[in-house]
Amino acid sequence: MELPDIWFIAIAVLWTGYFVLEGFDFGVGVLLPLIGRDDTDRRVMINAIGPVWDGNEVWLITAAGAMFAAFPAWYASAFSGFYLPLLIVLLALIARGVAFEYRGKGDTDRWRAWWDRAIVFGSTAPAVLWGVFFANLVRGVPMDADGIVTAGITDLLNPYALLGGLTTLAVFTLHGAVFLTLKTSGPVRARARAAALRAAAVAVPAGAGFLAWTQYAYGAAWTLPVAAAAAAALVAGAFLAAAGREGWSFTATAVAIGAATVTLFGSLYPAVLPSTTDAAYDLTVANASSAPYTLTVLSWVAVVFLPLVLAYQAWSYWVFRKRVSREQIDPAPAYGGREPARAGGGERPDAGTPSAPAPSPSGD
């Protein structure tokens, strides 16, 4: 296996980590107005992801940076060809991050309502558009011999890509609802369980259909069991959520997202961006990669720093692993609208089930 192949796998791993971790952040944001009946409920939901949402976005920065460094032609063609949807994703993520920080700095309902809308938009838009983006990567786009993507917006919004967007939105919403059942207590937890079942009613058929389409049209022989495992994990996550097995349910939805991402990258390989104009114009792992010296330097940097990053993130999840409850929310914060982060407090997730590391209260 050559260095370009190794770095293609590394980038697939980074995107997988991003979708598994940021997926539940998006889901919580999408569900904010549906589960949060009052300001205290919404603060419980925001505090559930408060200490980790920005760390989860580091996976996106690292994945995009790795694409730029290891496969500059892939990065240039994909990020310029999908300029409009990726610009919307960027603006949405900025709006969401600002909303998390500024929501609690005003005392009026109107102030918080506007920032809540920014959180919902900043979670829903990326949840949809990442599915559209990766579906089009697998399907291919009109691209000439110079690697210039000539696709218009109507080319990108094809039926396969739209199903991909619906799938990521529904699956991330399910993932976020299950995370809330694992991470909160009281009425928020009860409503999150009901929301998980409703989200599963869309996520399971949409996910199964998208995986079947991907495998039939673009998949390789070895991706068939991976796609089947993703669909089975998604179904299992829904049934486990209904049974109240929250830790196992979260594990199942995380496995479903991870296996689905592997299916997409496996269906894409050895291309990194197929051309629907002419197969001779495809960008591949071989013709889109950086020079061997660059990939060697990148490999040493990754070997040194990646374990440190993973260790720090694992430690932060462990520290903020307790549940968040309404009782922990100060009705009139004296911190500029921000709760102090607490490593303790609240009840532990259900014993006997593997609970995903989950944070404790942070700021609004």
XYZ file of N, CA and C in Angstrom, residues 47-213:
501
model
N -26.332 22.822 27.127
C -25.270 22.457 28.059
C -24.818 21.014 27.880
N -25.695 20.166 27.336
C -25.319 18.770 27.121
C -24.178 18.648 26.120
N -24.137 19.543 25.143
C -23.056 19.510 24.148
C -22.060 20.645 24.347
N -22.306 21.490 25.346
C -21.497 22.693 25.537
C -20.001 22.480 25.592
N -19.495 21.514 26.382
C -18.036 21.381 26.490
C -17.364 20.699 25.306
N -18.140 20.129 24.366
C -17.496 19.300 23.337
C -17.785 19.712 21.899
N -18.779 20.557 21.662
C -19.151 20.815 20.269
C -17.997 21.431 19.470
N -17.268 22.362 20.090
C -16.185 23.001 19.346
C -15.016 22.038 19.127
N -14.767 21.156 20.095
C -13.736 20.139 19.899
C -14.099 19.176 18.783
N -15.390 18.872 18.672
C -15.828 17.979 17.599
C -15.590 18.596 16.219
N -15.686 19.919 16.129
C -15.464 20.577 14.840
C -13.996 20.557 14.422
N -13.103 20.272 15.362
C -11.692 20.141 15.002
C -11.505 19.010 13.987
N -12.354 17.981 14.076
C -12.259 16.877 13.120
C -12.519 17.383 11.698
N -13.431 18.332 11.540
C -13.694 18.908 10.219
C -12.476 19.678 9.710
N -11.910 20.496 10.578
C -10.738 21.281 10.184
C -9.589 20.363 9.796
N -9.398 19.302 10.575
C -8.311 18.364 10.294
C -8.560 17.607 8.992
N -9.811 17.180 8.767
C -10.137 16.442 7.538
C -9.926 17.324 6.312
N -10.423 18.565 6.370
C -10.239 19.475 5.234
C -8.764 19.808 5.038
N -8.050 20.023 6.138
C -6.619 20.304 6.033
C -5.843 19.139 5.451
N -6.216 17.920 5.830
C -5.544 16.744 5.284
C -5.820 16.599 3.793
N -7.058 16.905 3.363
C -7.361 16.884 1.932
C -6.498 17.885 1.187
N -6.367 19.085 1.752
C -5.568 20.134 1.115
C -4.102 19.733 0.993
N -3.569 19.137 2.052
C -2.144 18.816 2.059
C -1.827 17.551 1.271
N -2.658 16.521 1.407
C -2.359 15.229 0.788
C -2.882 15.118 -0.637
N -4.015 15.765 -0.918
C -4.622 15.686 -2.249
C -5.064 17.080 -2.694
N -4.121 17.953 -3.023
C -4.475 19.339 -3.344
C -5.401 19.462 -4.551
N -5.260 18.589 -5.536
C -6.141 18.661 -6.702
C -7.576 18.296 -6.317
N -7.729 17.318 -5.466
C -9.053 16.931 -4.958
C -9.673 18.088 -4.188
N -8.898 18.656 -3.291
C -9.387 19.777 -2.481
C -9.810 20.942 -3.379
N -8.968 21.284 -4.356
C -9.252 22.440 -5.209
C -10.512 22.225 -6.034
N -10.636 21.067 -6.641
C -11.798 20.815 -7.496
C -13.079 20.689 -6.681
N -13.028 19.948 -5.579
C -14.238 19.724 -4.783
C -14.706 21.004 -4.104
N -13.790 21.735 -3.490
C -14.206 22.903 -2.718
C -14.561 24.091 -3.614
N -14.035 24.111 -4.846
C -14.464 25.169 -5.765
C -15.734 24.759 -6.496
N -15.838 23.483 -6.851
C -17.023 23.020 -7.557
C -18.271 23.035 -6.703
N -18.108 22.858 -5.399
C -19.235 22.880 -4.461
C -19.209 24.176 -3.642
N -18.816 25.248 -4.280
C -18.585 26.504 -3.552
C -19.822 26.963 -2.798
N -20.981 27.007 -3.465
C -22.179 27.541 -2.823
C -22.635 26.703 -1.637
N -22.803 25.379 -1.775
C -23.219 24.610 -0.597
C -22.207 24.651 0.543
N -20.920 24.645 0.211
C -19.918 24.690 1.274
C -19.849 26.068 1.920
N -20.128 27.119 1.161
C -20.215 28.451 1.756
C -21.376 28.514 2.742
N -22.507 27.914 2.374
C -23.652 27.885 3.281
C -23.305 27.109 4.546
N -22.606 25.986 4.391
C -22.170 25.214 5.564
C -21.286 26.072 6.462
N -20.324 26.769 5.860
C -19.409 27.607 6.643
C -20.172 28.691 7.401
N -21.069 29.395 6.728
C -21.843 30.448 7.381
C -22.728 29.874 8.488
N -23.295 28.701 8.231
C -24.147 28.076 9.236
C -23.347 27.704 10.486
N -22.151 27.149 10.290
C -21.327 26.779 11.443
C -20.870 28.016 12.221
N -20.583 29.101 11.506
C -20.219 30.347 12.191
C -21.399 30.855 13.001
N -22.590 30.860 12.394
C -23.785 31.348 13.097
C -24.061 30.509 14.339
N -23.901 29.202 14.233
C -24.153 28.328 15.374
C -23.151 28.576 16.492
N -21.871 28.698 16.127
C -20.863 28.947 17.155
C -21.077 30.265 17.876
N -21.403 31.318 17.130
C -21.684 32.614 17.743
C -22.914 32.517 18.638
N -23.928 31.786 18.185
C -25.157 31.657 18.971
C -24.894 30.966 20.303
N -24.067 29.925 20.300
C -23.749 29.248 21.555
C -23.106 30.214 22.552
N -22.273 31.094 22.063
C -21.555 31.999 22.953
C -22.393 33.190 23.399
N -23.284 33.682 22.534
C -23.988 34.927 22.826
C -25.418 34.734 23.305
N -25.946 33.526 23.210
C -27.336 33.310 23.601
C -27.616 33.743 25.037
N -26.715 33.446 25.940
C -26.935 33.733 27.351
C -26.496 35.115 27.789
N -26.109 35.970 26.841
C -25.606 37.291 27.223
C -26.689 38.364 27.183
N -27.913 37.989 26.889
C -29.040 38.919 26.943
C -30.094 38.400 27.900
N -30.930 39.284 28.393
C -31.915 38.903 29.404
C -33.329 38.772 28.857
N -33.537 39.008 27.573
C -34.889 38.990 27.045
C -35.162 37.716 26.267
N -36.432 37.313 26.233
C -36.824 36.136 25.466
C -36.562 36.342 23.978
N -36.782 37.572 23.516
C -36.565 37.844 22.103
C -35.114 37.641 21.711
N -34.197 38.095 22.561
C -32.768 37.920 22.308
C -32.428 36.433 22.174
N -32.882 35.627 23.150
C -32.573 34.202 23.114
C -33.247 33.500 21.943
N -34.455 33.949 21.591
C -35.170 33.313 20.477
C -34.412 33.476 19.162
N -33.829 34.642 18.935
C -33.077 34.852 17.707
C -31.844 33.956 17.659
N -31.144 33.812 18.770
C -29.979 32.939 18.795
C -30.388 31.474 18.693
N -31.539 31.121 19.237
C -32.040 29.751 19.071
C -32.277 29.441 17.600
N -32.820 30.412 16.868
C -33.021 30.208 15.426
C -31.675 30.002 14.716
N -30.666 30.735 15.158
C -29.335 30.571 14.552
C -28.791 29.176 14.836
N -29.039 28.653 16.029
C -28.583 27.302 16.358
C -29.294 26.280 15.489
N -30.599 26.447 15.311
C -31.356 25.501 14.488
C -30.864 25.555 13.040
N -30.719 26.758 12.500
C -30.209 26.892 11.124
C -28.794 26.344 11.009
N -27.948 26.681 11.990
C -26.551 26.258 11.953
C -26.372 24.771 12.155
N -27.416 24.079 12.579
C -27.356 22.622 12.719
C -28.039 21.919 11.554
N -29.164 22.471 11.096
C -29.940 21.817 10.037
C -29.247 21.921 8.682
N -28.760 23.109 8.337
C -28.145 23.300 7.017
C -26.942 22.372 6.807
N -25.977 22.292 7.735
C -24.871 21.354 7.508
C -25.323 19.893 7.491
N -26.306 19.561 8.343
C -26.782 18.177 8.390
C -27.321 17.738 7.036
N -27.968 18.643 6.319
C -28.479 18.325 4.984
C -27.372 18.387 3.937
N -26.598 19.462 3.958
C -25.665 19.721 2.867
C -24.465 18.780 2.868
N -24.064 18.260 4.024
C -22.984 17.277 4.007
C -23.433 16.017 3.277
N -24.689 15.635 3.439
C -25.188 14.486 2.692
C -25.211 14.739 1.198
N -25.650 15.948 0.813
C -25.659 16.316 -0.599
C -24.236 16.321 -1.159
N -23.301 16.866 -0.398
C -21.908 16.972 -0.837
C -21.297 15.594 -1.080
N -21.404 14.699 -0.104
C -20.749 13.405 -0.246
C -21.462 12.501 -1.243
N -22.766 12.644 -1.366
C -23.463 11.880 -2.397
C -22.965 12.275 -3.781
N -22.758 13.559 -4.001
C -22.245 14.016 -5.292
C -20.791 13.614 -5.512
N -19.996 13.556 -4.441
C -18.629 13.064 -4.585
C -18.625 11.637 -5.108
N -19.505 10.803 -4.569
C -19.556 9.401 -4.988
C -20.143 9.287 -6.396
N -21.191 10.019 -6.667
C -21.868 9.955 -7.971
C -21.007 10.524 -9.088
N -20.241 11.563 -8.781
C -19.461 12.245 -9.792
C -20.134 13.525 -10.245
N -19.332 14.416 -10.795
C -19.830 15.715 -11.251
C -19.240 16.029 -12.623
N -19.888 16.910 -13.386
C -19.279 17.342 -14.656
C -17.944 18.038 -14.391
N -16.874 17.542 -14.993
C -15.535 18.076 -14.734
C -14.691 17.882 -15.986
N -13.923 18.910 -16.338
C -13.130 18.815 -17.559
C -11.733 18.265 -17.269
N -10.891 18.254 -18.295
C -9.557 17.663 -18.169
C -8.654 18.434 -17.228
N -8.968 19.706 -16.972
C -8.164 20.516 -16.056
C -8.639 20.418 -14.612
N -9.604 19.565 -14.342
C -10.117 19.418 -12.990
C -11.079 20.509 -12.581
N -11.619 21.241 -13.542
C -12.568 22.310 -13.250
C -13.980 21.742 -13.278
N -14.669 21.855 -12.162
C -16.035 21.353 -12.052
C -16.985 22.364 -12.678
N -17.803 21.894 -13.598
C -18.724 22.781 -14.314
C -20.166 22.552 -13.893
N -20.379 21.921 -12.755
C -21.732 21.600 -12.297
C -22.456 22.859 -11.841
N -23.721 22.967 -12.194
C -24.592 24.010 -11.663
C -25.364 23.489 -10.476
N -26.148 24.336 -9.875
C -26.891 23.945 -8.684
C -27.874 22.828 -8.990
N -28.456 22.835 -10.207
C -29.403 21.771 -10.557
C -28.693 20.431 -10.722
N -27.431 20.457 -11.141
C -26.667 19.204 -11.237
C -26.410 18.614 -9.857
N -26.179 19.474 -8.893
C -25.876 19.003 -7.542
C -27.117 18.503 -6.814
N -28.284 19.057 -7.147
C -29.526 18.667 -6.469
C -30.236 17.568 -7.257
N -29.522 16.499 -7.537
C -30.085 15.342 -8.215
C -30.765 14.422 -7.197
N -31.592 13.470 -7.633
C -32.335 12.625 -6.677
C -31.443 11.879 -5.692
N -30.315 11.345 -6.166
C -29.424 10.623 -5.261
C -28.857 11.538 -4.185
N -28.454 12.740 -4.575
C -27.898 13.687 -3.604
C -28.971 14.165 -2.627
N -30.182 14.394 -3.115
C -31.257 14.819 -2.222
C -31.593 13.731 -1.212
N -31.584 12.479 -1.645
C -31.791 11.384 -0.693
C -30.649 11.340 0.320
N -29.429 11.626 -0.149
C -28.300 11.682 0.781
C -28.487 12.765 1.825
N -28.969 13.940 1.402
C -29.212 15.019 2.349
C -30.299 14.671 3.347
N -31.384 14.051 2.877
C -32.455 13.626 3.794
C -31.931 12.593 4.778
N -31.089 11.686 4.289
C -30.561 10.634 5.156
C -29.693 11.204 6.262
N -28.752 12.078 5.914
C -27.882 12.632 6.955
C -28.681 13.466 7.949
N -29.661 14.227 7.485
C -30.483 15.004 8.409
C -31.222 14.087 9.369
N -31.872 13.040 8.846
C -32.662 12.159 9.703
C -31.785 11.352 10.649
N -30.658 10.841 10.137
C -29.786 10.012 10.980
C -29.117 10.860 12.059
N -28.662 12.064 11.723
C -28.069 12.935 12.737
C -29.106 13.343 13.783
N -30.338 13.558 13.354
C -31.393 13.894 14.313
C -31.637 12.733 15.268
N -31.693 11.525 14.728
C -31.821 10.334 15.580
C -30.635 10.219 16.528
N -29.443 10.401 16.011
C -28.217 10.311 16.817
C -28.241 11.344 17.948
N -28.680 12.577 17.629
C -28.758 13.610 18.657
C -29.817 13.321 19.700
N -30.960 12.782 19.275
C -32.012 12.450 20.237
C -31.547 11.355 21.189
N -30.867 10.351 20.658
C -30.349 9.280 21.512
C -29.285 9.830 22.466
N -28.454 10.742 21.968
C -27.461 11.362 22.839
C -28.129 12.091 24.009
N -29.220 12.793 23.737
C -29.917 13.503 24.810
C -30.516 12.533 25.822
N -31.000 11.379 25.381
C -31.510 10.405 26.350
C -30.390 9.895 27.243
N -29.192 9.849 26.694
C -28.038 9.367 27.449
C -27.455 10.435 28.352
N -27.644 11.692 27.987
C -26.914 12.775 28.629
C -27.750 13.657 29.543
N -29.087 13.575 29.449
C -29.942 14.439 30.249
C -30.849 13.600 31.140
N -31.577 14.272 31.986
C -32.550 13.601 32.852
C -33.834 14.418 32.876
N -34.867 13.822 33.449
C -36.132 14.541 33.598
C -36.925 14.626 32.308
N -37.698 15.700 32.148
C -38.575 15.815 30.977
C -37.840 15.883 29.648
N -36.658 16.470 29.618
C -35.892 16.519 28.373
C -35.541 15.112 27.922
N -35.137 14.287 28.853
C -34.800 12.896 28.523
C -36.016 12.145 27.991
N -37.161 12.342 28.619
C -38.374 11.650 28.171
C -38.781 12.102 26.770
N -38.747 13.399 26.526
C -39.130 13.888 25.198
C -38.100 13.497 24.141
N -36.824 13.406 24.533
C -35.792 12.981 23.587
C -36.024 11.537 23.153
N -36.465 10.697 24.073
C -36.744 9.306 23.689
C -37.884 9.247 22.680
N -38.927 10.035 22.906
C -40.033 10.073 21.936
C -39.566 10.628 20.598
N -38.713 11.650 20.637
C -38.195 12.232 19.401
C -37.325 11.233 18.647
N -36.580 10.396 19.377
C -35.741 9.389 18.730
C -36.587 8.416 17.923
N -37.714 8.016 18.470
C -38.585 7.078 17.760
C -39.183 7.718 16.515
N -39.551 8.992 16.609
C -40.093 9.676 15.427
C -39.008 9.869 14.372
N -37.802 10.228 14.815
C -36.709 10.394 13.849
C -36.360 9.067 13.187
N -36.436 7.975 13.954
C -36.110 6.662 13.398
C -37.079 6.268 12.291
N -38.329 6.734 12.390
C -39.313 6.407 11.365
C -38.913 6.956 9.999
N -38.092 8.011 9.981
C -37.579 8.563 8.726
C -36.168 8.053 8.459
N -35.339 8.000 9.499
C -33.927 7.662 9.322
C -33.736 6.240 8.813
N -34.505 5.285 9.326
C -34.299 3.884 8.937
C -34.619 3.649 7.456
N -35.817 4.013 6.966
C -36.059 3.789 5.536
C -35.177 4.643 4.625
N -34.941 5.906 5.003
C -34.089 6.763 4.174
C -32.662 6.229 4.143
N -32.146 5.847 5.315
C -30.786 5.321 5.373
C -30.640 4.016 4.607
N -31.605 3.114 4.786
C -31.543 1.838 4.070
C -31.615 2.061 2.561
N -32.497 2.956 2.135
C -32.623 3.235 0.709
C -31.367 3.863 0.125
N -30.777 4.806 0.859
C -29.561 5.466 0.370
C -28.398 4.489 0.302
N -28.254 3.636 1.315
C -27.176 2.653 1.308
C -27.365 1.638 0.182
N -28.619 1.214 -0.039
C -28.879 0.265 -1.120
C -28.558 0.888 -2.477
N -28.961 2.123 -2.679
C -28.676 2.824 -3.939
C -27.171 2.973 -4.133
